[in-house]
Coordinates of C-alpha atoms and ligand atoms in Angstrom, one line a residue:
X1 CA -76.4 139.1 -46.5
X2 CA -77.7 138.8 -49.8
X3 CA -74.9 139.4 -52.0
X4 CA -73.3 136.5 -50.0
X5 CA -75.9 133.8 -51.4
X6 CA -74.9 135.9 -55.0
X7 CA -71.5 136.2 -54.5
X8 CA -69.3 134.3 -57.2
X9 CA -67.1 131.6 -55.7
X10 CA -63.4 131.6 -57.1
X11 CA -61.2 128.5 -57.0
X12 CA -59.1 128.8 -53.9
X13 CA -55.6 129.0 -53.8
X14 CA -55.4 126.0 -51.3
X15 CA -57.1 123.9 -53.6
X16 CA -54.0 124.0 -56.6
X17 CA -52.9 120.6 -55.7
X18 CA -56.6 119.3 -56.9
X19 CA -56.4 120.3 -60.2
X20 CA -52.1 119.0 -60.7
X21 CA -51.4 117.5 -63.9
X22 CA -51.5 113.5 -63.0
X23 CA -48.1 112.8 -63.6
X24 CA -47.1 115.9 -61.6
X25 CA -49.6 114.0 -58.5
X26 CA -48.0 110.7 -58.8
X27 CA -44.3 112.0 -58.7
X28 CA -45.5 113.9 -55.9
X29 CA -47.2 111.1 -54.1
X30 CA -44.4 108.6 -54.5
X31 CA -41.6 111.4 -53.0
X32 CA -44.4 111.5 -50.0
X33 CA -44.8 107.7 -49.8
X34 CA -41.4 107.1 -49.7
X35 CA -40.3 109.1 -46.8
X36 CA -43.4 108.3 -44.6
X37 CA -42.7 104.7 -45.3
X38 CA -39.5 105.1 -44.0
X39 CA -40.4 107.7 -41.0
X40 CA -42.7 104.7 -39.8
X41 CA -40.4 101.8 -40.4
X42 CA -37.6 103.9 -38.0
X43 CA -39.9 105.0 -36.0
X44 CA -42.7 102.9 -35.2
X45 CA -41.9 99.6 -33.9
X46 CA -45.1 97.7 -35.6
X47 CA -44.4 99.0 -38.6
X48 CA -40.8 97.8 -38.7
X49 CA -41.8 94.3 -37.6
X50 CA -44.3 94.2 -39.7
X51 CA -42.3 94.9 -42.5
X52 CA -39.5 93.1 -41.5
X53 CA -41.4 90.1 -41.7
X54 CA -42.7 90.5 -44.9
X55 CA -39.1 90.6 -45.8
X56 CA -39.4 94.5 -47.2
X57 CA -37.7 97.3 -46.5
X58 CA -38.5 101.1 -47.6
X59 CA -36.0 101.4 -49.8
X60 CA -37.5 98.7 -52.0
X61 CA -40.1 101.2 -52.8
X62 CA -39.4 101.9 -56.6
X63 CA -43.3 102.6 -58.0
X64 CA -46.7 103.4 -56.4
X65 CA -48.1 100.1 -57.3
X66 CA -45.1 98.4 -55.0
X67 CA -47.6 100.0 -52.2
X68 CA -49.1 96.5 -52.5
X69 CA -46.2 94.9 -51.1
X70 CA -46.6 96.9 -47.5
X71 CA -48.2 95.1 -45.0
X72 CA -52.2 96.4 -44.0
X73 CA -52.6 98.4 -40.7
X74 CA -56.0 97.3 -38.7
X75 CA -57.8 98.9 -35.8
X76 CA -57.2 96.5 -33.3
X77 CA -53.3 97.9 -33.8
X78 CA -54.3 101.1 -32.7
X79 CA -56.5 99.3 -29.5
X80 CA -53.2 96.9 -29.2
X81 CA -51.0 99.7 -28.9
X82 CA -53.1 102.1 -26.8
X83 CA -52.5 104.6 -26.2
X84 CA -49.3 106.0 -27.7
X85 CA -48.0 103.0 -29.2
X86 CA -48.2 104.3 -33.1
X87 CA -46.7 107.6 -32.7
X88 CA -43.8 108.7 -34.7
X89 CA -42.9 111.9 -33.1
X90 CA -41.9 112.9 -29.6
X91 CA -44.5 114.0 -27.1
X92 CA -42.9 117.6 -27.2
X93 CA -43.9 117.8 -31.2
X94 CA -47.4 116.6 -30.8
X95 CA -49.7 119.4 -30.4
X96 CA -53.1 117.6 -30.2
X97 CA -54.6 114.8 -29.6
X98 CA -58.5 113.4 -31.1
X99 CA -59.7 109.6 -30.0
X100 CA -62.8 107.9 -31.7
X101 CA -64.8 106.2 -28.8
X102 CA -64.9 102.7 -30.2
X103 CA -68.4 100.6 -29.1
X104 CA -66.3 98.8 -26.2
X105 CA -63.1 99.3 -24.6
X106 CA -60.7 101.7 -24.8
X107 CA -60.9 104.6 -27.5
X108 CA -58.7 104.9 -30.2
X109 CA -56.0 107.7 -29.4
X110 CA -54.6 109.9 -32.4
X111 CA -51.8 112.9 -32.9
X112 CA -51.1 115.4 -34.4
X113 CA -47.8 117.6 -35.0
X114 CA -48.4 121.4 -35.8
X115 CA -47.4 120.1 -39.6
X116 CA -50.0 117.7 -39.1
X117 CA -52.7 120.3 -38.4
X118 CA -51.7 122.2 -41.2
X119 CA -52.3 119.8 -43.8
X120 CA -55.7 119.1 -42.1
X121 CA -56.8 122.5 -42.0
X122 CA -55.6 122.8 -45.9
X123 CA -57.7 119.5 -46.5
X124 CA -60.8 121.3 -45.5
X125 CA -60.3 124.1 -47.4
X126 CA -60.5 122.2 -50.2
X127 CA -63.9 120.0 -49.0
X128 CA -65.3 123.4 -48.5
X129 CA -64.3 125.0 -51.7
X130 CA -65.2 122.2 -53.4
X131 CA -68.8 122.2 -51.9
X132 CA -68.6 125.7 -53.5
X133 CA -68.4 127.8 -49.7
X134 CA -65.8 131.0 -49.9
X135 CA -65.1 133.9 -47.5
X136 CA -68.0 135.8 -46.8
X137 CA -70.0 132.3 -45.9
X138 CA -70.8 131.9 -42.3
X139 CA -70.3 128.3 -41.7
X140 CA -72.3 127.0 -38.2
X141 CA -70.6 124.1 -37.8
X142 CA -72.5 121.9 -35.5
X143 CA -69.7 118.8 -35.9
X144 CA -69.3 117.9 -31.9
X145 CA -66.3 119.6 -30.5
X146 CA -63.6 117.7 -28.2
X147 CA -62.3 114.5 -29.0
X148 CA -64.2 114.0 -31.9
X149 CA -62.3 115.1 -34.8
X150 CA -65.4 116.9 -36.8
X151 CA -65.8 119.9 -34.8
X152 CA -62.5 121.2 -34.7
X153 CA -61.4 119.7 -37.9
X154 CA -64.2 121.9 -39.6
X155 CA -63.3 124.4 -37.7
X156 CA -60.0 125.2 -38.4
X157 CA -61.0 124.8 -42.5
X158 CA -63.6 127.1 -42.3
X159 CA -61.4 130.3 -40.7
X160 CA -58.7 129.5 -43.0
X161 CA -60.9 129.5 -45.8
X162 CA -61.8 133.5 -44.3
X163 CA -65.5 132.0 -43.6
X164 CA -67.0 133.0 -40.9
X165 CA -67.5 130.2 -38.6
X166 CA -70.1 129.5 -35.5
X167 CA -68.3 127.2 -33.4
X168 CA -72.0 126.2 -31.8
X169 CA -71.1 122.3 -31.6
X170 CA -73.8 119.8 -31.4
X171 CA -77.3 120.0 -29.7
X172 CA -79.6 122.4 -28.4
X173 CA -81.6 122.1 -31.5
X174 CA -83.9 125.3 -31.0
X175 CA -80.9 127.1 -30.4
X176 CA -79.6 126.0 -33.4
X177 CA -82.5 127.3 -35.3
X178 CA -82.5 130.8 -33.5
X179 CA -78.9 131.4 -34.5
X180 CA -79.4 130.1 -37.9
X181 CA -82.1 132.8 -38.7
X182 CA -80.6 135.4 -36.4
X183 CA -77.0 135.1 -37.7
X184 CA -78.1 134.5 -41.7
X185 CA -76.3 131.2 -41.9
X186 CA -75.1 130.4 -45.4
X187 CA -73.9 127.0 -44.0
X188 CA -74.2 124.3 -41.5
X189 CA -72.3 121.4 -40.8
X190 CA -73.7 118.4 -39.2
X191 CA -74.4 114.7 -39.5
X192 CA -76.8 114.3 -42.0
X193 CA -79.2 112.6 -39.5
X194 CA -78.8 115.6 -37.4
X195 CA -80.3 118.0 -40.1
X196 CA -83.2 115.5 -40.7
X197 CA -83.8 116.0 -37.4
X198 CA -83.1 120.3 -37.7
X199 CA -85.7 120.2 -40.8
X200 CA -88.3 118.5 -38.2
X201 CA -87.8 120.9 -35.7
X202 CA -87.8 124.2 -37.6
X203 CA -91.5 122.9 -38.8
X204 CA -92.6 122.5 -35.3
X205 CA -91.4 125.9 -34.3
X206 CA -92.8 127.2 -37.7
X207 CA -89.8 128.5 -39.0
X208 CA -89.1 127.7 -42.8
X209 CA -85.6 126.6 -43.8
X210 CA -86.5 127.5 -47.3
X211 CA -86.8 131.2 -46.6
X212 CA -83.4 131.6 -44.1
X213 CA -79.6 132.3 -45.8
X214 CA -79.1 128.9 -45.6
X215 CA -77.9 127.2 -48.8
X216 CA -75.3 124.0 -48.2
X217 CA -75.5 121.6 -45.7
X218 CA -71.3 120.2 -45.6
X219 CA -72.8 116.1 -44.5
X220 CA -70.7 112.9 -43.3
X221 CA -69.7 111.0 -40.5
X222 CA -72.0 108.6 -41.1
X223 CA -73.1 106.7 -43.8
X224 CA -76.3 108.4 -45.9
X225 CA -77.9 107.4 -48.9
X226 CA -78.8 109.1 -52.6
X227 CA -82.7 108.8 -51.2
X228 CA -81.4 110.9 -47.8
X229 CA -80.0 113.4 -49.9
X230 CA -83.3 113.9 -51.7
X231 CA -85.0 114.3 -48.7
X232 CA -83.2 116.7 -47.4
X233 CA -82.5 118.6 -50.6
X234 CA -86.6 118.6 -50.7
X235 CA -87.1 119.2 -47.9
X236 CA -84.9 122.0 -47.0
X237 CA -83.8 124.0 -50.5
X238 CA -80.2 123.3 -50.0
X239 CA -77.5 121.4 -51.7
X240 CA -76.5 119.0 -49.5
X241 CA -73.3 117.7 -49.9
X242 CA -71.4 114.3 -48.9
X243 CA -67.9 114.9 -47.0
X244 CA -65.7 112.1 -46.2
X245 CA -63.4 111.3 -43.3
X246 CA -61.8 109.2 -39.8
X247 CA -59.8 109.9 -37.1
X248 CA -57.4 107.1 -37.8
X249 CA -56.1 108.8 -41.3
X250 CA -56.9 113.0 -39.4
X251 CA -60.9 113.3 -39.5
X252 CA -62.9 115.3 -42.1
X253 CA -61.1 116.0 -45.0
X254 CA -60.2 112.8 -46.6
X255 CA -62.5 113.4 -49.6
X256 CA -65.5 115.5 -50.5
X257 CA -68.0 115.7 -53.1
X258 CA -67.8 118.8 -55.5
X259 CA -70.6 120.5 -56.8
X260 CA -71.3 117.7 -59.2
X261 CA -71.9 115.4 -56.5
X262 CA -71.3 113.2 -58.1
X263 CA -68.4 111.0 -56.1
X264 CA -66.1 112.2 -53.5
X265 CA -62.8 113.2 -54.5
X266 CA -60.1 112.0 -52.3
X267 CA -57.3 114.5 -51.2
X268 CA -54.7 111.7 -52.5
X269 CA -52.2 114.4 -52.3
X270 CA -52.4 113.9 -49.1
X271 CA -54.1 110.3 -48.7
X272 CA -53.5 107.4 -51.1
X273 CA -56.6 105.2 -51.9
X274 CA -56.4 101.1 -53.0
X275 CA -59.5 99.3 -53.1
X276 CA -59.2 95.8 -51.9
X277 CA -61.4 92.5 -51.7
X278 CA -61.6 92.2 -48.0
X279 CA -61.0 88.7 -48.5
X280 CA -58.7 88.1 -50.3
X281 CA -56.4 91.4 -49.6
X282 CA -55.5 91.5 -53.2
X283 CA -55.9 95.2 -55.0
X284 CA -59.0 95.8 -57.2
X285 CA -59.3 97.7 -60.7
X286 CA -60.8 100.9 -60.6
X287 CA -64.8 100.5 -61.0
X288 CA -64.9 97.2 -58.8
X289 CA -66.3 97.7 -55.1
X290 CA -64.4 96.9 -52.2
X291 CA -62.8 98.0 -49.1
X292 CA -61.0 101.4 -48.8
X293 CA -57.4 101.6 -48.0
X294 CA -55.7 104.3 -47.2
X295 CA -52.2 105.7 -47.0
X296 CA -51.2 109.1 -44.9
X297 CA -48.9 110.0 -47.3
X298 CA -47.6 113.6 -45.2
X299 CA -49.1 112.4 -41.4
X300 CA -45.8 112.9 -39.3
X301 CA -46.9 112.4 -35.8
X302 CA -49.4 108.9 -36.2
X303 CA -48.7 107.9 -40.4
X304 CA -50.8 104.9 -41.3
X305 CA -50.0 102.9 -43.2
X306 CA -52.5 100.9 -45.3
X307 CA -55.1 101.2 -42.9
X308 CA -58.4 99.4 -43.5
X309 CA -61.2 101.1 -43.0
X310 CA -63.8 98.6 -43.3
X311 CA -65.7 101.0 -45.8
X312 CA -67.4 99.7 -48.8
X313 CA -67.0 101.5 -51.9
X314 CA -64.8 101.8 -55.3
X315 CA -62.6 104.5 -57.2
X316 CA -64.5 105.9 -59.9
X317 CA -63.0 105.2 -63.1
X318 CA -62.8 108.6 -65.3
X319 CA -62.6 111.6 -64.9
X320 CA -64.5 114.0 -63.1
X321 CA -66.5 116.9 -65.3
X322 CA -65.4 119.6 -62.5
X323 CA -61.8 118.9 -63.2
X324 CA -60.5 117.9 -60.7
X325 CA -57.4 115.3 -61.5
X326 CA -58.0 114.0 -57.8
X327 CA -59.6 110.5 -58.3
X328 CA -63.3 109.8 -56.5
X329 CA -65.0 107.3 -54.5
X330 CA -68.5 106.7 -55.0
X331 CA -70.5 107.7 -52.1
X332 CA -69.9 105.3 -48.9
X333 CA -73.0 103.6 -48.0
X334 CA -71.8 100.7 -46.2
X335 CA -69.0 99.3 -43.9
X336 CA -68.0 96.0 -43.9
X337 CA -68.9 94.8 -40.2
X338 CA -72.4 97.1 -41.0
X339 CA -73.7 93.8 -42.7
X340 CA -76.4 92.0 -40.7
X341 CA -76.9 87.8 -41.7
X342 CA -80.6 87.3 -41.4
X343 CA -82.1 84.0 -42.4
X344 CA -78.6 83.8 -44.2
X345 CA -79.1 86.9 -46.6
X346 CA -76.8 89.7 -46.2
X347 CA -78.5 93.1 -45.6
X348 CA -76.9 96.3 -45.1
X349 CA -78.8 99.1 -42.8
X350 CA -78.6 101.5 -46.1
X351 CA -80.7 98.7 -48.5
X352 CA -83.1 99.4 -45.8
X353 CA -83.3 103.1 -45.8
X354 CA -82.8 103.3 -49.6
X355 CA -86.0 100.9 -49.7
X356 CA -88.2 102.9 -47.5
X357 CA -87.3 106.3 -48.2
X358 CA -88.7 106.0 -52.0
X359 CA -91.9 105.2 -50.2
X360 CA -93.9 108.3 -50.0
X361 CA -95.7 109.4 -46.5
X362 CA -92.7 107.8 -44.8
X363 CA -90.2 110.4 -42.3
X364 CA -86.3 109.8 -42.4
X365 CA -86.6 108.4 -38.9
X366 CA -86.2 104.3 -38.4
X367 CA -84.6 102.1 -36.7
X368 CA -83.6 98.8 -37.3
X369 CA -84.7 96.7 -34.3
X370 CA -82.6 92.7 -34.2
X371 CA -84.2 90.3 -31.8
X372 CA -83.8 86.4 -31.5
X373 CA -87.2 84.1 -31.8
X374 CA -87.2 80.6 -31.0
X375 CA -83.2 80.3 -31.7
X376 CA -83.8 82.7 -34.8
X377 CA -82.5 86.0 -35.9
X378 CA -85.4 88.0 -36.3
X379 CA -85.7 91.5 -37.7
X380 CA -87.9 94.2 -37.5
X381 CA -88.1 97.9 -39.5
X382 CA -89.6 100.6 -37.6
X383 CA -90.5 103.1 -39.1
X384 CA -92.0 106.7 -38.7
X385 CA -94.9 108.3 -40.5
X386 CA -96.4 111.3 -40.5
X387 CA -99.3 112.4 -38.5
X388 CA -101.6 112.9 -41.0
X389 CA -101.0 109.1 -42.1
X390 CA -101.4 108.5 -38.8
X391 CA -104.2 109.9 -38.0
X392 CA -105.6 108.6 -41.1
X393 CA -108.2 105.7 -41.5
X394 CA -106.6 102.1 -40.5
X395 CA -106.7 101.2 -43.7
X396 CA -104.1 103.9 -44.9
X397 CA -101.9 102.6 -42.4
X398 CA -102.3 99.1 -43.6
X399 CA -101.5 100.1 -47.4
X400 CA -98.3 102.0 -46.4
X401 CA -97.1 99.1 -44.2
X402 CA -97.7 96.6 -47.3
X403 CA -96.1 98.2 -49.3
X404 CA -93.1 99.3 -47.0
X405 CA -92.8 95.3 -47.0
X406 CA -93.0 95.2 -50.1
X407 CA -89.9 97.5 -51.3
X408 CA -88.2 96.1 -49.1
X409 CA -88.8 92.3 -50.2
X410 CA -87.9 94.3 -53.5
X411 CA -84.1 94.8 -52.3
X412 CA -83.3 92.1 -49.4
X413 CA -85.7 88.6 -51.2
X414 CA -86.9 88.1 -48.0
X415 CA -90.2 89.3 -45.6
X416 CA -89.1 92.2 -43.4
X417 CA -91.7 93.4 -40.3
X418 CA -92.4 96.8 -40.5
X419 CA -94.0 98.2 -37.7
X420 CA -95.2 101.7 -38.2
X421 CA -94.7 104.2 -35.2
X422 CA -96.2 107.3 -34.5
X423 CA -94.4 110.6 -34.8
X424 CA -91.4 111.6 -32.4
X425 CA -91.2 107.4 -31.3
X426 CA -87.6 106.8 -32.5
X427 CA -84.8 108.8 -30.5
X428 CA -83.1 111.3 -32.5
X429 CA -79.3 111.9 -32.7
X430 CA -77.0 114.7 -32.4
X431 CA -74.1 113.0 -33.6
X432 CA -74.0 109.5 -35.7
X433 CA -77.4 108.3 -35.8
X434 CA -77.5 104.4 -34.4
X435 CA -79.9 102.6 -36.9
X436 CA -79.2 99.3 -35.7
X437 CA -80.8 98.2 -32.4
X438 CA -79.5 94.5 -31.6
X439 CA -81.5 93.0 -28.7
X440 CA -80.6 89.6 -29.7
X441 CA -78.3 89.0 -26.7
X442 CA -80.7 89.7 -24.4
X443 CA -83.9 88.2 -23.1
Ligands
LIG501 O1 -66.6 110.6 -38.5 C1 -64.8 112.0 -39.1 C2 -65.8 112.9 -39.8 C3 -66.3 114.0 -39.1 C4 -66.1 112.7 -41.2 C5 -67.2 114.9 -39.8 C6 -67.0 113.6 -41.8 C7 -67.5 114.7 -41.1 P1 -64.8 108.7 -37.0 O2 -65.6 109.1 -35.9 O3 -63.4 108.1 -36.8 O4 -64.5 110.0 -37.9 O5 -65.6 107.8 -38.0 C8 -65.1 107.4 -39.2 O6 -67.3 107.1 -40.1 O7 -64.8 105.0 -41.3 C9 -67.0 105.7 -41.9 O8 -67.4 104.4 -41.6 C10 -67.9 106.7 -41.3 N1 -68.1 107.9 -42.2 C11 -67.5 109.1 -42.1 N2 -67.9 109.9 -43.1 C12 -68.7 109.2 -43.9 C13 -69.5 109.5 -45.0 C14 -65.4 110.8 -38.5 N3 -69.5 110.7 -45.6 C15 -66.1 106.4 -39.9 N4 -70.2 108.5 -45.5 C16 -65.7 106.1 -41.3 C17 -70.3 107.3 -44.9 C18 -68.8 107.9 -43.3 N5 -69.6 107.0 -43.8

């Protein structure tokens, strides 16, 4: 198992199209656009309203930049439209379905033809090349399986990249850890909360990470932030990287970091990114943050169109010192309904973690607790330390929580509570970790 961890990682074949010349990527990206315009403007009968009464038709499709003149697809199309109402294939083509459980309601319901799969499996090949993993890896990939798109998604990317895989799914922590040491995992796959919680349970069962096969942790589905990574980079002795996806546009595999880390390259091969102002719609420059947009450029049984995604971030301008031709995004660290309005300043949950991570004697458990006092918003930062602070005179305690205030004053202008809690008090997540606990609805 050694000569795995030594074992020198070729580019693979599947991940040609990352390195196409740009011109040879837009010519190929305009053919796609083209056709999946028109699949979804005779097939799908939003999409041909929609266009319709914007007054455009596919065939007035001349340049990639005319993408601005197609009208924005939403989530509440895919809710007003449950459960089938987007497809653009027959039943009898569509081989799978995935559906995002959406906070209330109804879930979100996605397909997928065979072709469809294809390009998603290929799409993961790449994010784990890129994240430097080849055949002889054994990838346990502990995305949940079912309708969730990251177990399978992974899955399928991992055998077809001729890694092994451990289709474990999520949970059953100590089991987890027993397979990792027991199987000599080179890879796990998980939320990057989840890990946070894997590192806190090896030390309890006295089993260090640092000394197992393990060496990449493939991250996302949530957001994360620079200060997480260190953590669990620290923490662990593996490079973790950021992977990028959502059901809407197929699941993992709409962009991943490379072993620069330094942005996510999107598969725009595949995926066509715009940034937006979210309030005005109009198209931003490269280097300006907004909301992501994105285009299935290939997706034959559900193509979306323009589809919002609410997540904050910008195209990197330049290119990237891998070389790569595929453009990046910087890392996603917020979404744009994420943002809470407290004493009318705008804070986003990842200020908070950034803020109290770079606090030393501080564990990468919190939770973001939203109550209402007297008619006011009120917020309150809990967060865990470790026992030893604990344990520790009160007047440790009362240092750390000053200065937790503090760095947090330092990134939001206003006077957050922090209330420190003892080891093990905040619930730990298998999946996406839940940050935000509002409480201001009820009594
Ligand atoms: O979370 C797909 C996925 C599975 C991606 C495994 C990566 C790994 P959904 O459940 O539809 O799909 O959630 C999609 O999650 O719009 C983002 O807001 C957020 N998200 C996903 N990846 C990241 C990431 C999957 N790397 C929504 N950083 C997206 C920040 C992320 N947010």
């Amino acid at each position: 198992m050694q000569t795995v961890n030594k074992q020198k990682a070729e580019v693979n074949p599947a991940s040609a199209a990352d390195f196409l010349p740009e011109d040879k990527l837009r010519e190929l990206q305009l053919d796609r656009l083209e056709k999946i315009v028109l699949r979804s403007y005779e097939r799908t009968v939003l999409y041909k309203k929609r266009m319709n009464g914007k007054g455009i038709h596919p065939g007035d499709l001349k340049s990639l930049d005319d993408i601005r003149h197609l009208p924005f697809t939403v989530k509440n199309d895919l809710r007003d439209t449950y459960p089938f109402g987007l497809f653009a294939s027959p039943m009898s083509e569509i081989v799978r379905l995935h559906a995002s459980s959406g906070t209330t309601g109804k879930p979100i319901v996605v397909a997928y033809t065979q072709e469809d799969l294809d390009v998603w499996t290929d799409s993961m090949v790449r994010t784990f090349a890129a994240c430097g993993l080849h055949s002889g890896d054994i990838i346990q990939n502990a995305y949940g399986y079912g309708l969730f798109t990251g177990g399978l998604g992974a899955h399928y990317g991992a055998e077809k990249l001729g890694a092994t895989v451990i289709p474990i799914s999520g949970g059953n922590t100590d089991r987890q850890l027993m397979i990792m040491q027991d199987f000599g995992t080179t890879a796990f796959c998980s939320t990057p909360s989840y890990f946070t919680f894997m590192i806190e349970r090896a030390a309890e069962m006295k089993i260090d990470i640092r000394k197992l096969h393990l060496r990449t942790g493939i991250f996302g589905a949530e957001p994360w932030t620079e200060e997480m990574r260190n953590h669990i980079e620290k923490a662990s002795g593996i490079k973790a990287y950021d992977i990028y996806g959502l059901s809407e546009i197929t699941g993992p595999g709409v962009g991943s970091e490379c072993e620069k880390q330094d942005g996510l390259h999107i598969f725009e091969d595949y995926f066509y990114p715009e940034i937006i102002d979210p309030v005005t719609e109009k198209a931003l420059p490269d280097g300006t943050e907004g909301e992501l947009v994105l285009t299935t450029l290939c997706k034959q049984a559900m193509p979306m169109i323009r589809y919002r995604t609410r997540d904050i971030t910008m195209i990197m301008p330049g290119k990237c010192k891998c070389g790569r031709n595929i453009r990046r995004i910087r890392k996603i660290n917020r979404r744009s309904d994420d943002m809470l309005i407290i004493r009318g300043v705008n804070i986003f949950p990842s200020q908070i973690e950034s803020a109290i991570l770079a606090v030393e004697g501080i564990l990468p458990h919190y939770q973001i607790v939203l109550t209402k006092e007297k008619g006011l918003d009120n917020i309150e930062v809990q967060v865990e330390i470790t026992e030893k602070v604990f344990s520790d005179k009160v007047g440790a305690m009362e240092e750390l929580q000053s200065k937790l205030v503090q760095a947090l004053e330092n990134v939001t202008s206003i006077r957050i509570g922090v209330r420190l809690v003892a080891h093990q008090t905040i619930k730990r997540s298998e999946g996406k970790a839940k940050r935000v606990i509002d409480l201001r609805n009820k009594n």
